[in-house]
Amino acid sequence: NLEYAYYISRHLAVFLIFSISGIFFYLLSLKISNNKNFSLITTTIFFLYPYLFGHAQINGKDIPFLSVWLICTYYLFIIVDSLYNDEKIIIRNVILISFFTAFLISIRITGILILLEYLIAILILINLRNLNFFKFFAKNIFSLTNFMIWFILFVYVLNPIFWFEPLELFKSISWMGKYYHDICT
């Protein structure tokens, strides 16, 4: 039965992306805590948490969205750490965060909200280092421009509907802004 085969393949794909997100959850936890034991324990809890584990079996939208959001957050931490330590930002990380951010938006248009997370992280960095806002952006204009170019390119490549109507991105955001969500989870 073709419908059953589709369901089983979707189950495997969702479970695999959830498993991959666990690796990034571990790396993120390790980056924050700098403690391997703590990171292993929190990752085990992440994997075995009944609500997430149950959804990792069947939920074809929310689990990939959560997984890619975690991957984006990991690369955000890598870049912010480089900025905090006055290290050169590796262009590969800029391209990867651009790709995963665009991929997040291709899963759900509300993924655009991760840009708010990026902005808040940068503002916290500027505050912690007591940096001048305009000098900071002037110093990092190359990385920011690279991010924007790759991000816009990947958003349009990963969303075929935008190939025919590039402004559909804004229509989608407008439509989702009016969407009533009455589910309480």
PDB file of N, CA and C in Angstrom, residues 64-109:
ATOM      1  N   PRO A  64      10.541  18.776  12.937  1.00  0.00           N
ATOM      2  CA  PRO A  64      11.568  19.372  12.079  1.00  0.00           C
ATOM      3  C   PRO A  64      11.779  20.862  12.379  1.00  0.00           C
ATOM      4  N   PHE A  65      10.693  21.579  12.683  1.00  0.00           N
ATOM      5  CA  PHE A  65      10.812  22.997  13.014  1.00  0.00           C
ATOM      6  C   PHE A  65      11.650  23.178  14.281  1.00  0.00           C
ATOM      7  N   LEU A  66      11.350  22.421  15.313  1.00  0.00           N
ATOM      8  CA  LEU A  66      12.124  22.467  16.558  1.00  0.00           C
ATOM      9  C   LEU A  66      13.584  22.103  16.293  1.00  0.00           C
ATOM     10  N   SER A  67      13.791  21.069  15.514  1.00  0.00           N
ATOM     11  CA  SER A  67      15.141  20.577  15.240  1.00  0.00           C
ATOM     12  C   SER A  67      15.981  21.615  14.518  1.00  0.00           C
ATOM     13  N   VAL A  68      15.432  22.207  13.484  1.00  0.00           N
ATOM     14  CA  VAL A  68      16.183  23.198  12.715  1.00  0.00           C
ATOM     15  C   VAL A  68      16.378  24.469  13.549  1.00  0.00           C
ATOM     16  N   TRP A  69      15.395  24.809  14.393  1.00  0.00           N
ATOM     17  CA  TRP A  69      15.567  25.970  15.277  1.00  0.00           C
ATOM     18  C   TRP A  69      16.766  25.744  16.205  1.00  0.00           C
ATOM     19  N   LEU A  70      16.893  24.530  16.741  1.00  0.00           N
ATOM     20  CA  LEU A  70      18.039  24.213  17.599  1.00  0.00           C
ATOM     21  C   LEU A  70      19.361  24.316  16.834  1.00  0.00           C
ATOM     22  N   ILE A  71      19.366  23.841  15.605  1.00  0.00           N
ATOM     23  CA  ILE A  71      20.578  23.921  14.785  1.00  0.00           C
ATOM     24  C   ILE A  71      20.946  25.388  14.533  1.00  0.00           C
ATOM     25  N   CYS A  72      19.947  26.208  14.221  1.00  0.00           N
ATOM     26  CA  CYS A  72      20.193  27.646  14.023  1.00  0.00           C
ATOM     27  C   CYS A  72      20.750  28.279  15.289  1.00  0.00           C
ATOM     28  N   THR A  73      20.191  27.912  16.425  1.00  0.00           N
ATOM     29  CA  THR A  73      20.639  28.475  17.699  1.00  0.00           C
ATOM     30  C   THR A  73      22.075  28.062  17.987  1.00  0.00           C
ATOM     31  N   TYR A  74      22.434  26.837  17.655  1.00  0.00           N
ATOM     32  CA  TYR A  74      23.818  26.390  17.842  1.00  0.00           C
ATOM     33  C   TYR A  74      24.777  27.267  17.025  1.00  0.00           C
ATOM     34  N   TYR A  75      24.455  27.468  15.742  1.00  0.00           N
ATOM     35  CA  TYR A  75      25.340  28.287  14.910  1.00  0.00           C
ATOM     36  C   TYR A  75      25.337  29.747  15.356  1.00  0.00           C
ATOM     37  N   LEU A  76      24.224  30.217  15.884  1.00  0.00           N
ATOM     38  CA  LEU A  76      24.188  31.564  16.462  1.00  0.00           C
ATOM     39  C   LEU A  76      25.181  31.668  17.612  1.00  0.00           C
ATOM     40  N   PHE A  77      25.193  30.661  18.491  1.00  0.00           N
ATOM     41  CA  PHE A  77      26.129  30.659  19.616  1.00  0.00           C
ATOM     42  C   PHE A  77      27.572  30.625  19.139  1.00  0.00           C
ATOM     43  N   ILE A  78      27.854  29.879  18.092  1.00  0.00           N
ATOM     44  CA  ILE A  78      29.209  29.816  17.536  1.00  0.00           C
ATOM     45  C   ILE A  78      29.646  31.214  17.059  1.00  0.00           C
ATOM     46  N   ILE A  79      28.765  31.871  16.333  1.00  0.00           N
ATOM     47  CA  ILE A  79      29.094  33.195  15.776  1.00  0.00           C
ATOM     48  C   ILE A  79      29.199  34.237  16.879  1.00  0.00           C
ATOM     49  N   VAL A  80      28.254  34.224  17.821  1.00  0.00           N
ATOM     50  CA  VAL A  80      28.300  35.200  18.918  1.00  0.00           C
ATOM     51  C   VAL A  80      29.538  34.980  19.781  1.00  0.00           C
ATOM     52  N   ASP A  81      29.919  33.725  19.987  1.00  0.00           N
ATOM     53  CA  ASP A  81      31.133  33.425  20.743  1.00  0.00           C
ATOM     54  C   ASP A  81      32.362  33.997  20.035  1.00  0.00           C
ATOM     55  N   SER A  82      32.404  33.858  18.711  1.00  0.00           N
ATOM     56  CA  SER A  82      33.516  34.436  17.939  1.00  0.00           C
ATOM     57  C   SER A  82      33.530  35.951  18.085  1.00  0.00           C
ATOM     58  N   LEU A  83      32.363  36.569  18.007  1.00  0.00           N
ATOM     59  CA  LEU A  83      32.281  38.026  18.152  1.00  0.00           C
ATOM     60  C   LEU A  83      32.697  38.455  19.558  1.00  0.00           C
ATOM     61  N   TYR A  84      32.257  37.706  20.547  1.00  0.00           N
ATOM     62  CA  TYR A  84      32.576  38.041  21.936  1.00  0.00           C
ATOM     63  C   TYR A  84      34.089  37.996  22.186  1.00  0.00           C
ATOM     64  N   ASN A  85      34.736  37.009  21.579  1.00  0.00           N
ATOM     65  CA  ASN A  85      36.179  36.828  21.770  1.00  0.00           C
ATOM     66  C   ASN A  85      37.018  37.572  20.732  1.00  0.00           C
ATOM     67  N   ASP A  86      36.377  38.459  19.961  1.00  0.00           N
ATOM     68  CA  ASP A  86      37.069  39.233  18.914  1.00  0.00           C
ATOM     69  C   ASP A  86      37.815  38.339  17.930  1.00  0.00           C
ATOM     70  N   GLU A  87      37.220  37.201  17.606  1.00  0.00           N
ATOM     71  CA  GLU A  87      37.799  36.293  16.620  1.00  0.00           C
ATOM     72  C   GLU A  87      37.144  36.537  15.271  1.00  0.00           C
ATOM     73  N   LYS A  88      37.832  36.110  14.240  1.00  0.00           N
ATOM     74  CA  LYS A  88      37.284  36.234  12.892  1.00  0.00           C
ATOM     75  C   LYS A  88      36.110  35.264  12.746  1.00  0.00           C
ATOM     76  N   ILE A  89      35.031  35.752  12.156  1.00  0.00           N
ATOM     77  CA  ILE A  89      33.865  34.897  11.917  1.00  0.00           C
ATOM     78  C   ILE A  89      34.147  34.047  10.691  1.00  0.00           C
ATOM     79  N   ILE A  90      33.978  32.757  10.833  1.00  0.00           N
ATOM     80  CA  ILE A  90      34.232  31.827   9.733  1.00  0.00           C
ATOM     81  C   ILE A  90      33.058  31.894   8.759  1.00  0.00           C
ATOM     82  N   ILE A  91      33.359  32.139   7.513  1.00  0.00           N
ATOM     83  CA  ILE A  91      32.324  32.321   6.490  1.00  0.00           C
ATOM     84  C   ILE A  91      31.446  31.071   6.358  1.00  0.00           C
ATOM     85  N   ARG A  92      32.030  29.896   6.560  1.00  0.00           N
ATOM     86  CA  ARG A  92      31.248  28.653   6.505  1.00  0.00           C
ATOM     87  C   ARG A  92      30.102  28.693   7.514  1.00  0.00           C
ATOM     88  N   ASN A  93      30.367  29.219   8.719  1.00  0.00           N
ATOM     89  CA  ASN A  93      29.314  29.309   9.734  1.00  0.00           C
ATOM     90  C   ASN A  93      28.236  30.304   9.333  1.00  0.00           C
ATOM     91  N   VAL A  94      28.630  31.368   8.669  1.00  0.00           N
ATOM     92  CA  VAL A  94      27.650  32.349   8.189  1.00  0.00           C
ATOM     93  C   VAL A  94      26.756  31.716   7.126  1.00  0.00           C
ATOM     94  N   ILE A  95      27.364  30.966   6.223  1.00  0.00           N
ATOM     95  CA  ILE A  95      26.586  30.297   5.172  1.00  0.00           C
ATOM     96  C   ILE A  95      25.668  29.243   5.786  1.00  0.00           C
ATOM     97  N   LEU A  96      26.177  28.480   6.749  1.00  0.00           N
ATOM     98  CA  LEU A  96      25.354  27.444   7.382  1.00  0.00           C
ATOM     99  C   LEU A  96      24.177  28.042   8.146  1.00  0.00           C
ATOM    100  N   ILE A  97      24.405  29.106   8.910  1.00  0.00           N
ATOM    101  CA  ILE A  97      23.290  29.707   9.642  1.00  0.00           C
ATOM    102  C   ILE A  97      22.282  30.315   8.660  1.00  0.00           C
ATOM    103  N   SER A  98      22.767  30.843   7.542  1.00  0.00           N
ATOM    104  CA  SER A  98      21.868  31.370   6.509  1.00  0.00           C
ATOM    105  C   SER A  98      21.010  30.253   5.928  1.00  0.00           C
ATOM    106  N   PHE A  99      21.655  29.137   5.607  1.00  0.00           N
ATOM    107  CA  PHE A  99      20.921  28.001   5.038  1.00  0.00           C
ATOM    108  C   PHE A  99      19.888  27.454   6.016  1.00  0.00           C
ATOM    109  N   PHE A 100      20.297  27.215   7.255  1.00  0.00           N
ATOM    110  CA  PHE A 100      19.364  26.633   8.221  1.00  0.00           C
ATOM    111  C   PHE A 100      18.244  27.601   8.590  1.00  0.00           C
ATOM    112  N   THR A 101      18.528  28.884   8.591  1.00  0.00           N
ATOM    113  CA  THR A 101      17.474  29.864   8.844  1.00  0.00           C
ATOM    114  C   THR A 101      16.456  29.839   7.704  1.00  0.00           C
ATOM    115  N   ALA A 102      16.936  29.797   6.478  1.00  0.00           N
ATOM    116  CA  ALA A 102      16.036  29.715   5.324  1.00  0.00           C
ATOM    117  C   ALA A 102      15.265  28.395   5.339  1.00  0.00           C
ATOM    118  N   PHE A 103      15.936  27.321   5.727  1.00  0.00           N
ATOM    119  CA  PHE A 103      15.262  26.023   5.814  1.00  0.00           C
ATOM    120  C   PHE A 103      14.167  26.056   6.880  1.00  0.00           C
ATOM    121  N   LEU A 104      14.427  26.713   7.995  1.00  0.00           N
ATOM    122  CA  LEU A 104      13.428  26.875   9.050  1.00  0.00           C
ATOM    123  C   LEU A 104      12.198  27.594   8.509  1.00  0.00           C
ATOM    124  N   ILE A 105      12.408  28.635   7.742  1.00  0.00           N
ATOM    125  CA  ILE A 105      11.305  29.390   7.150  1.00  0.00           C
ATOM    126  C   ILE A 105      10.567  28.539   6.122  1.00  0.00           C
ATOM    127  N   SER A 106      11.276  27.634   5.447  1.00  0.00           N
ATOM    128  CA  SER A 106      10.600  26.769   4.475  1.00  0.00           C
ATOM    129  C   SER A 106       9.715  25.731   5.168  1.00  0.00           C
ATOM    130  N   ILE A 107      10.005  25.416   6.421  1.00  0.00           N
ATOM    131  CA  ILE A 107       9.161  24.483   7.168  1.00  0.00           C
ATOM    132  C   ILE A 107       7.898  25.193   7.632  1.00  0.00           C
ATOM    133  N   ARG A 108       8.078  26.358   8.242  1.00  0.00           N
ATOM    134  CA  ARG A 108       6.975  27.205   8.697  1.00  0.00           C
ATOM    135  C   ARG A 108       7.396  28.654   8.505  1.00  0.00           C
ATOM    136  N   ILE A 109       6.518  29.454   7.933  1.00  0.00           N
ATOM    137  CA  ILE A 109       6.841  30.862   7.688  1.00  0.00           C
ATOM    138  C   ILE A 109       7.124  31.598   9.000  1.00  0.00           C
TER     139      ILE A 109
END
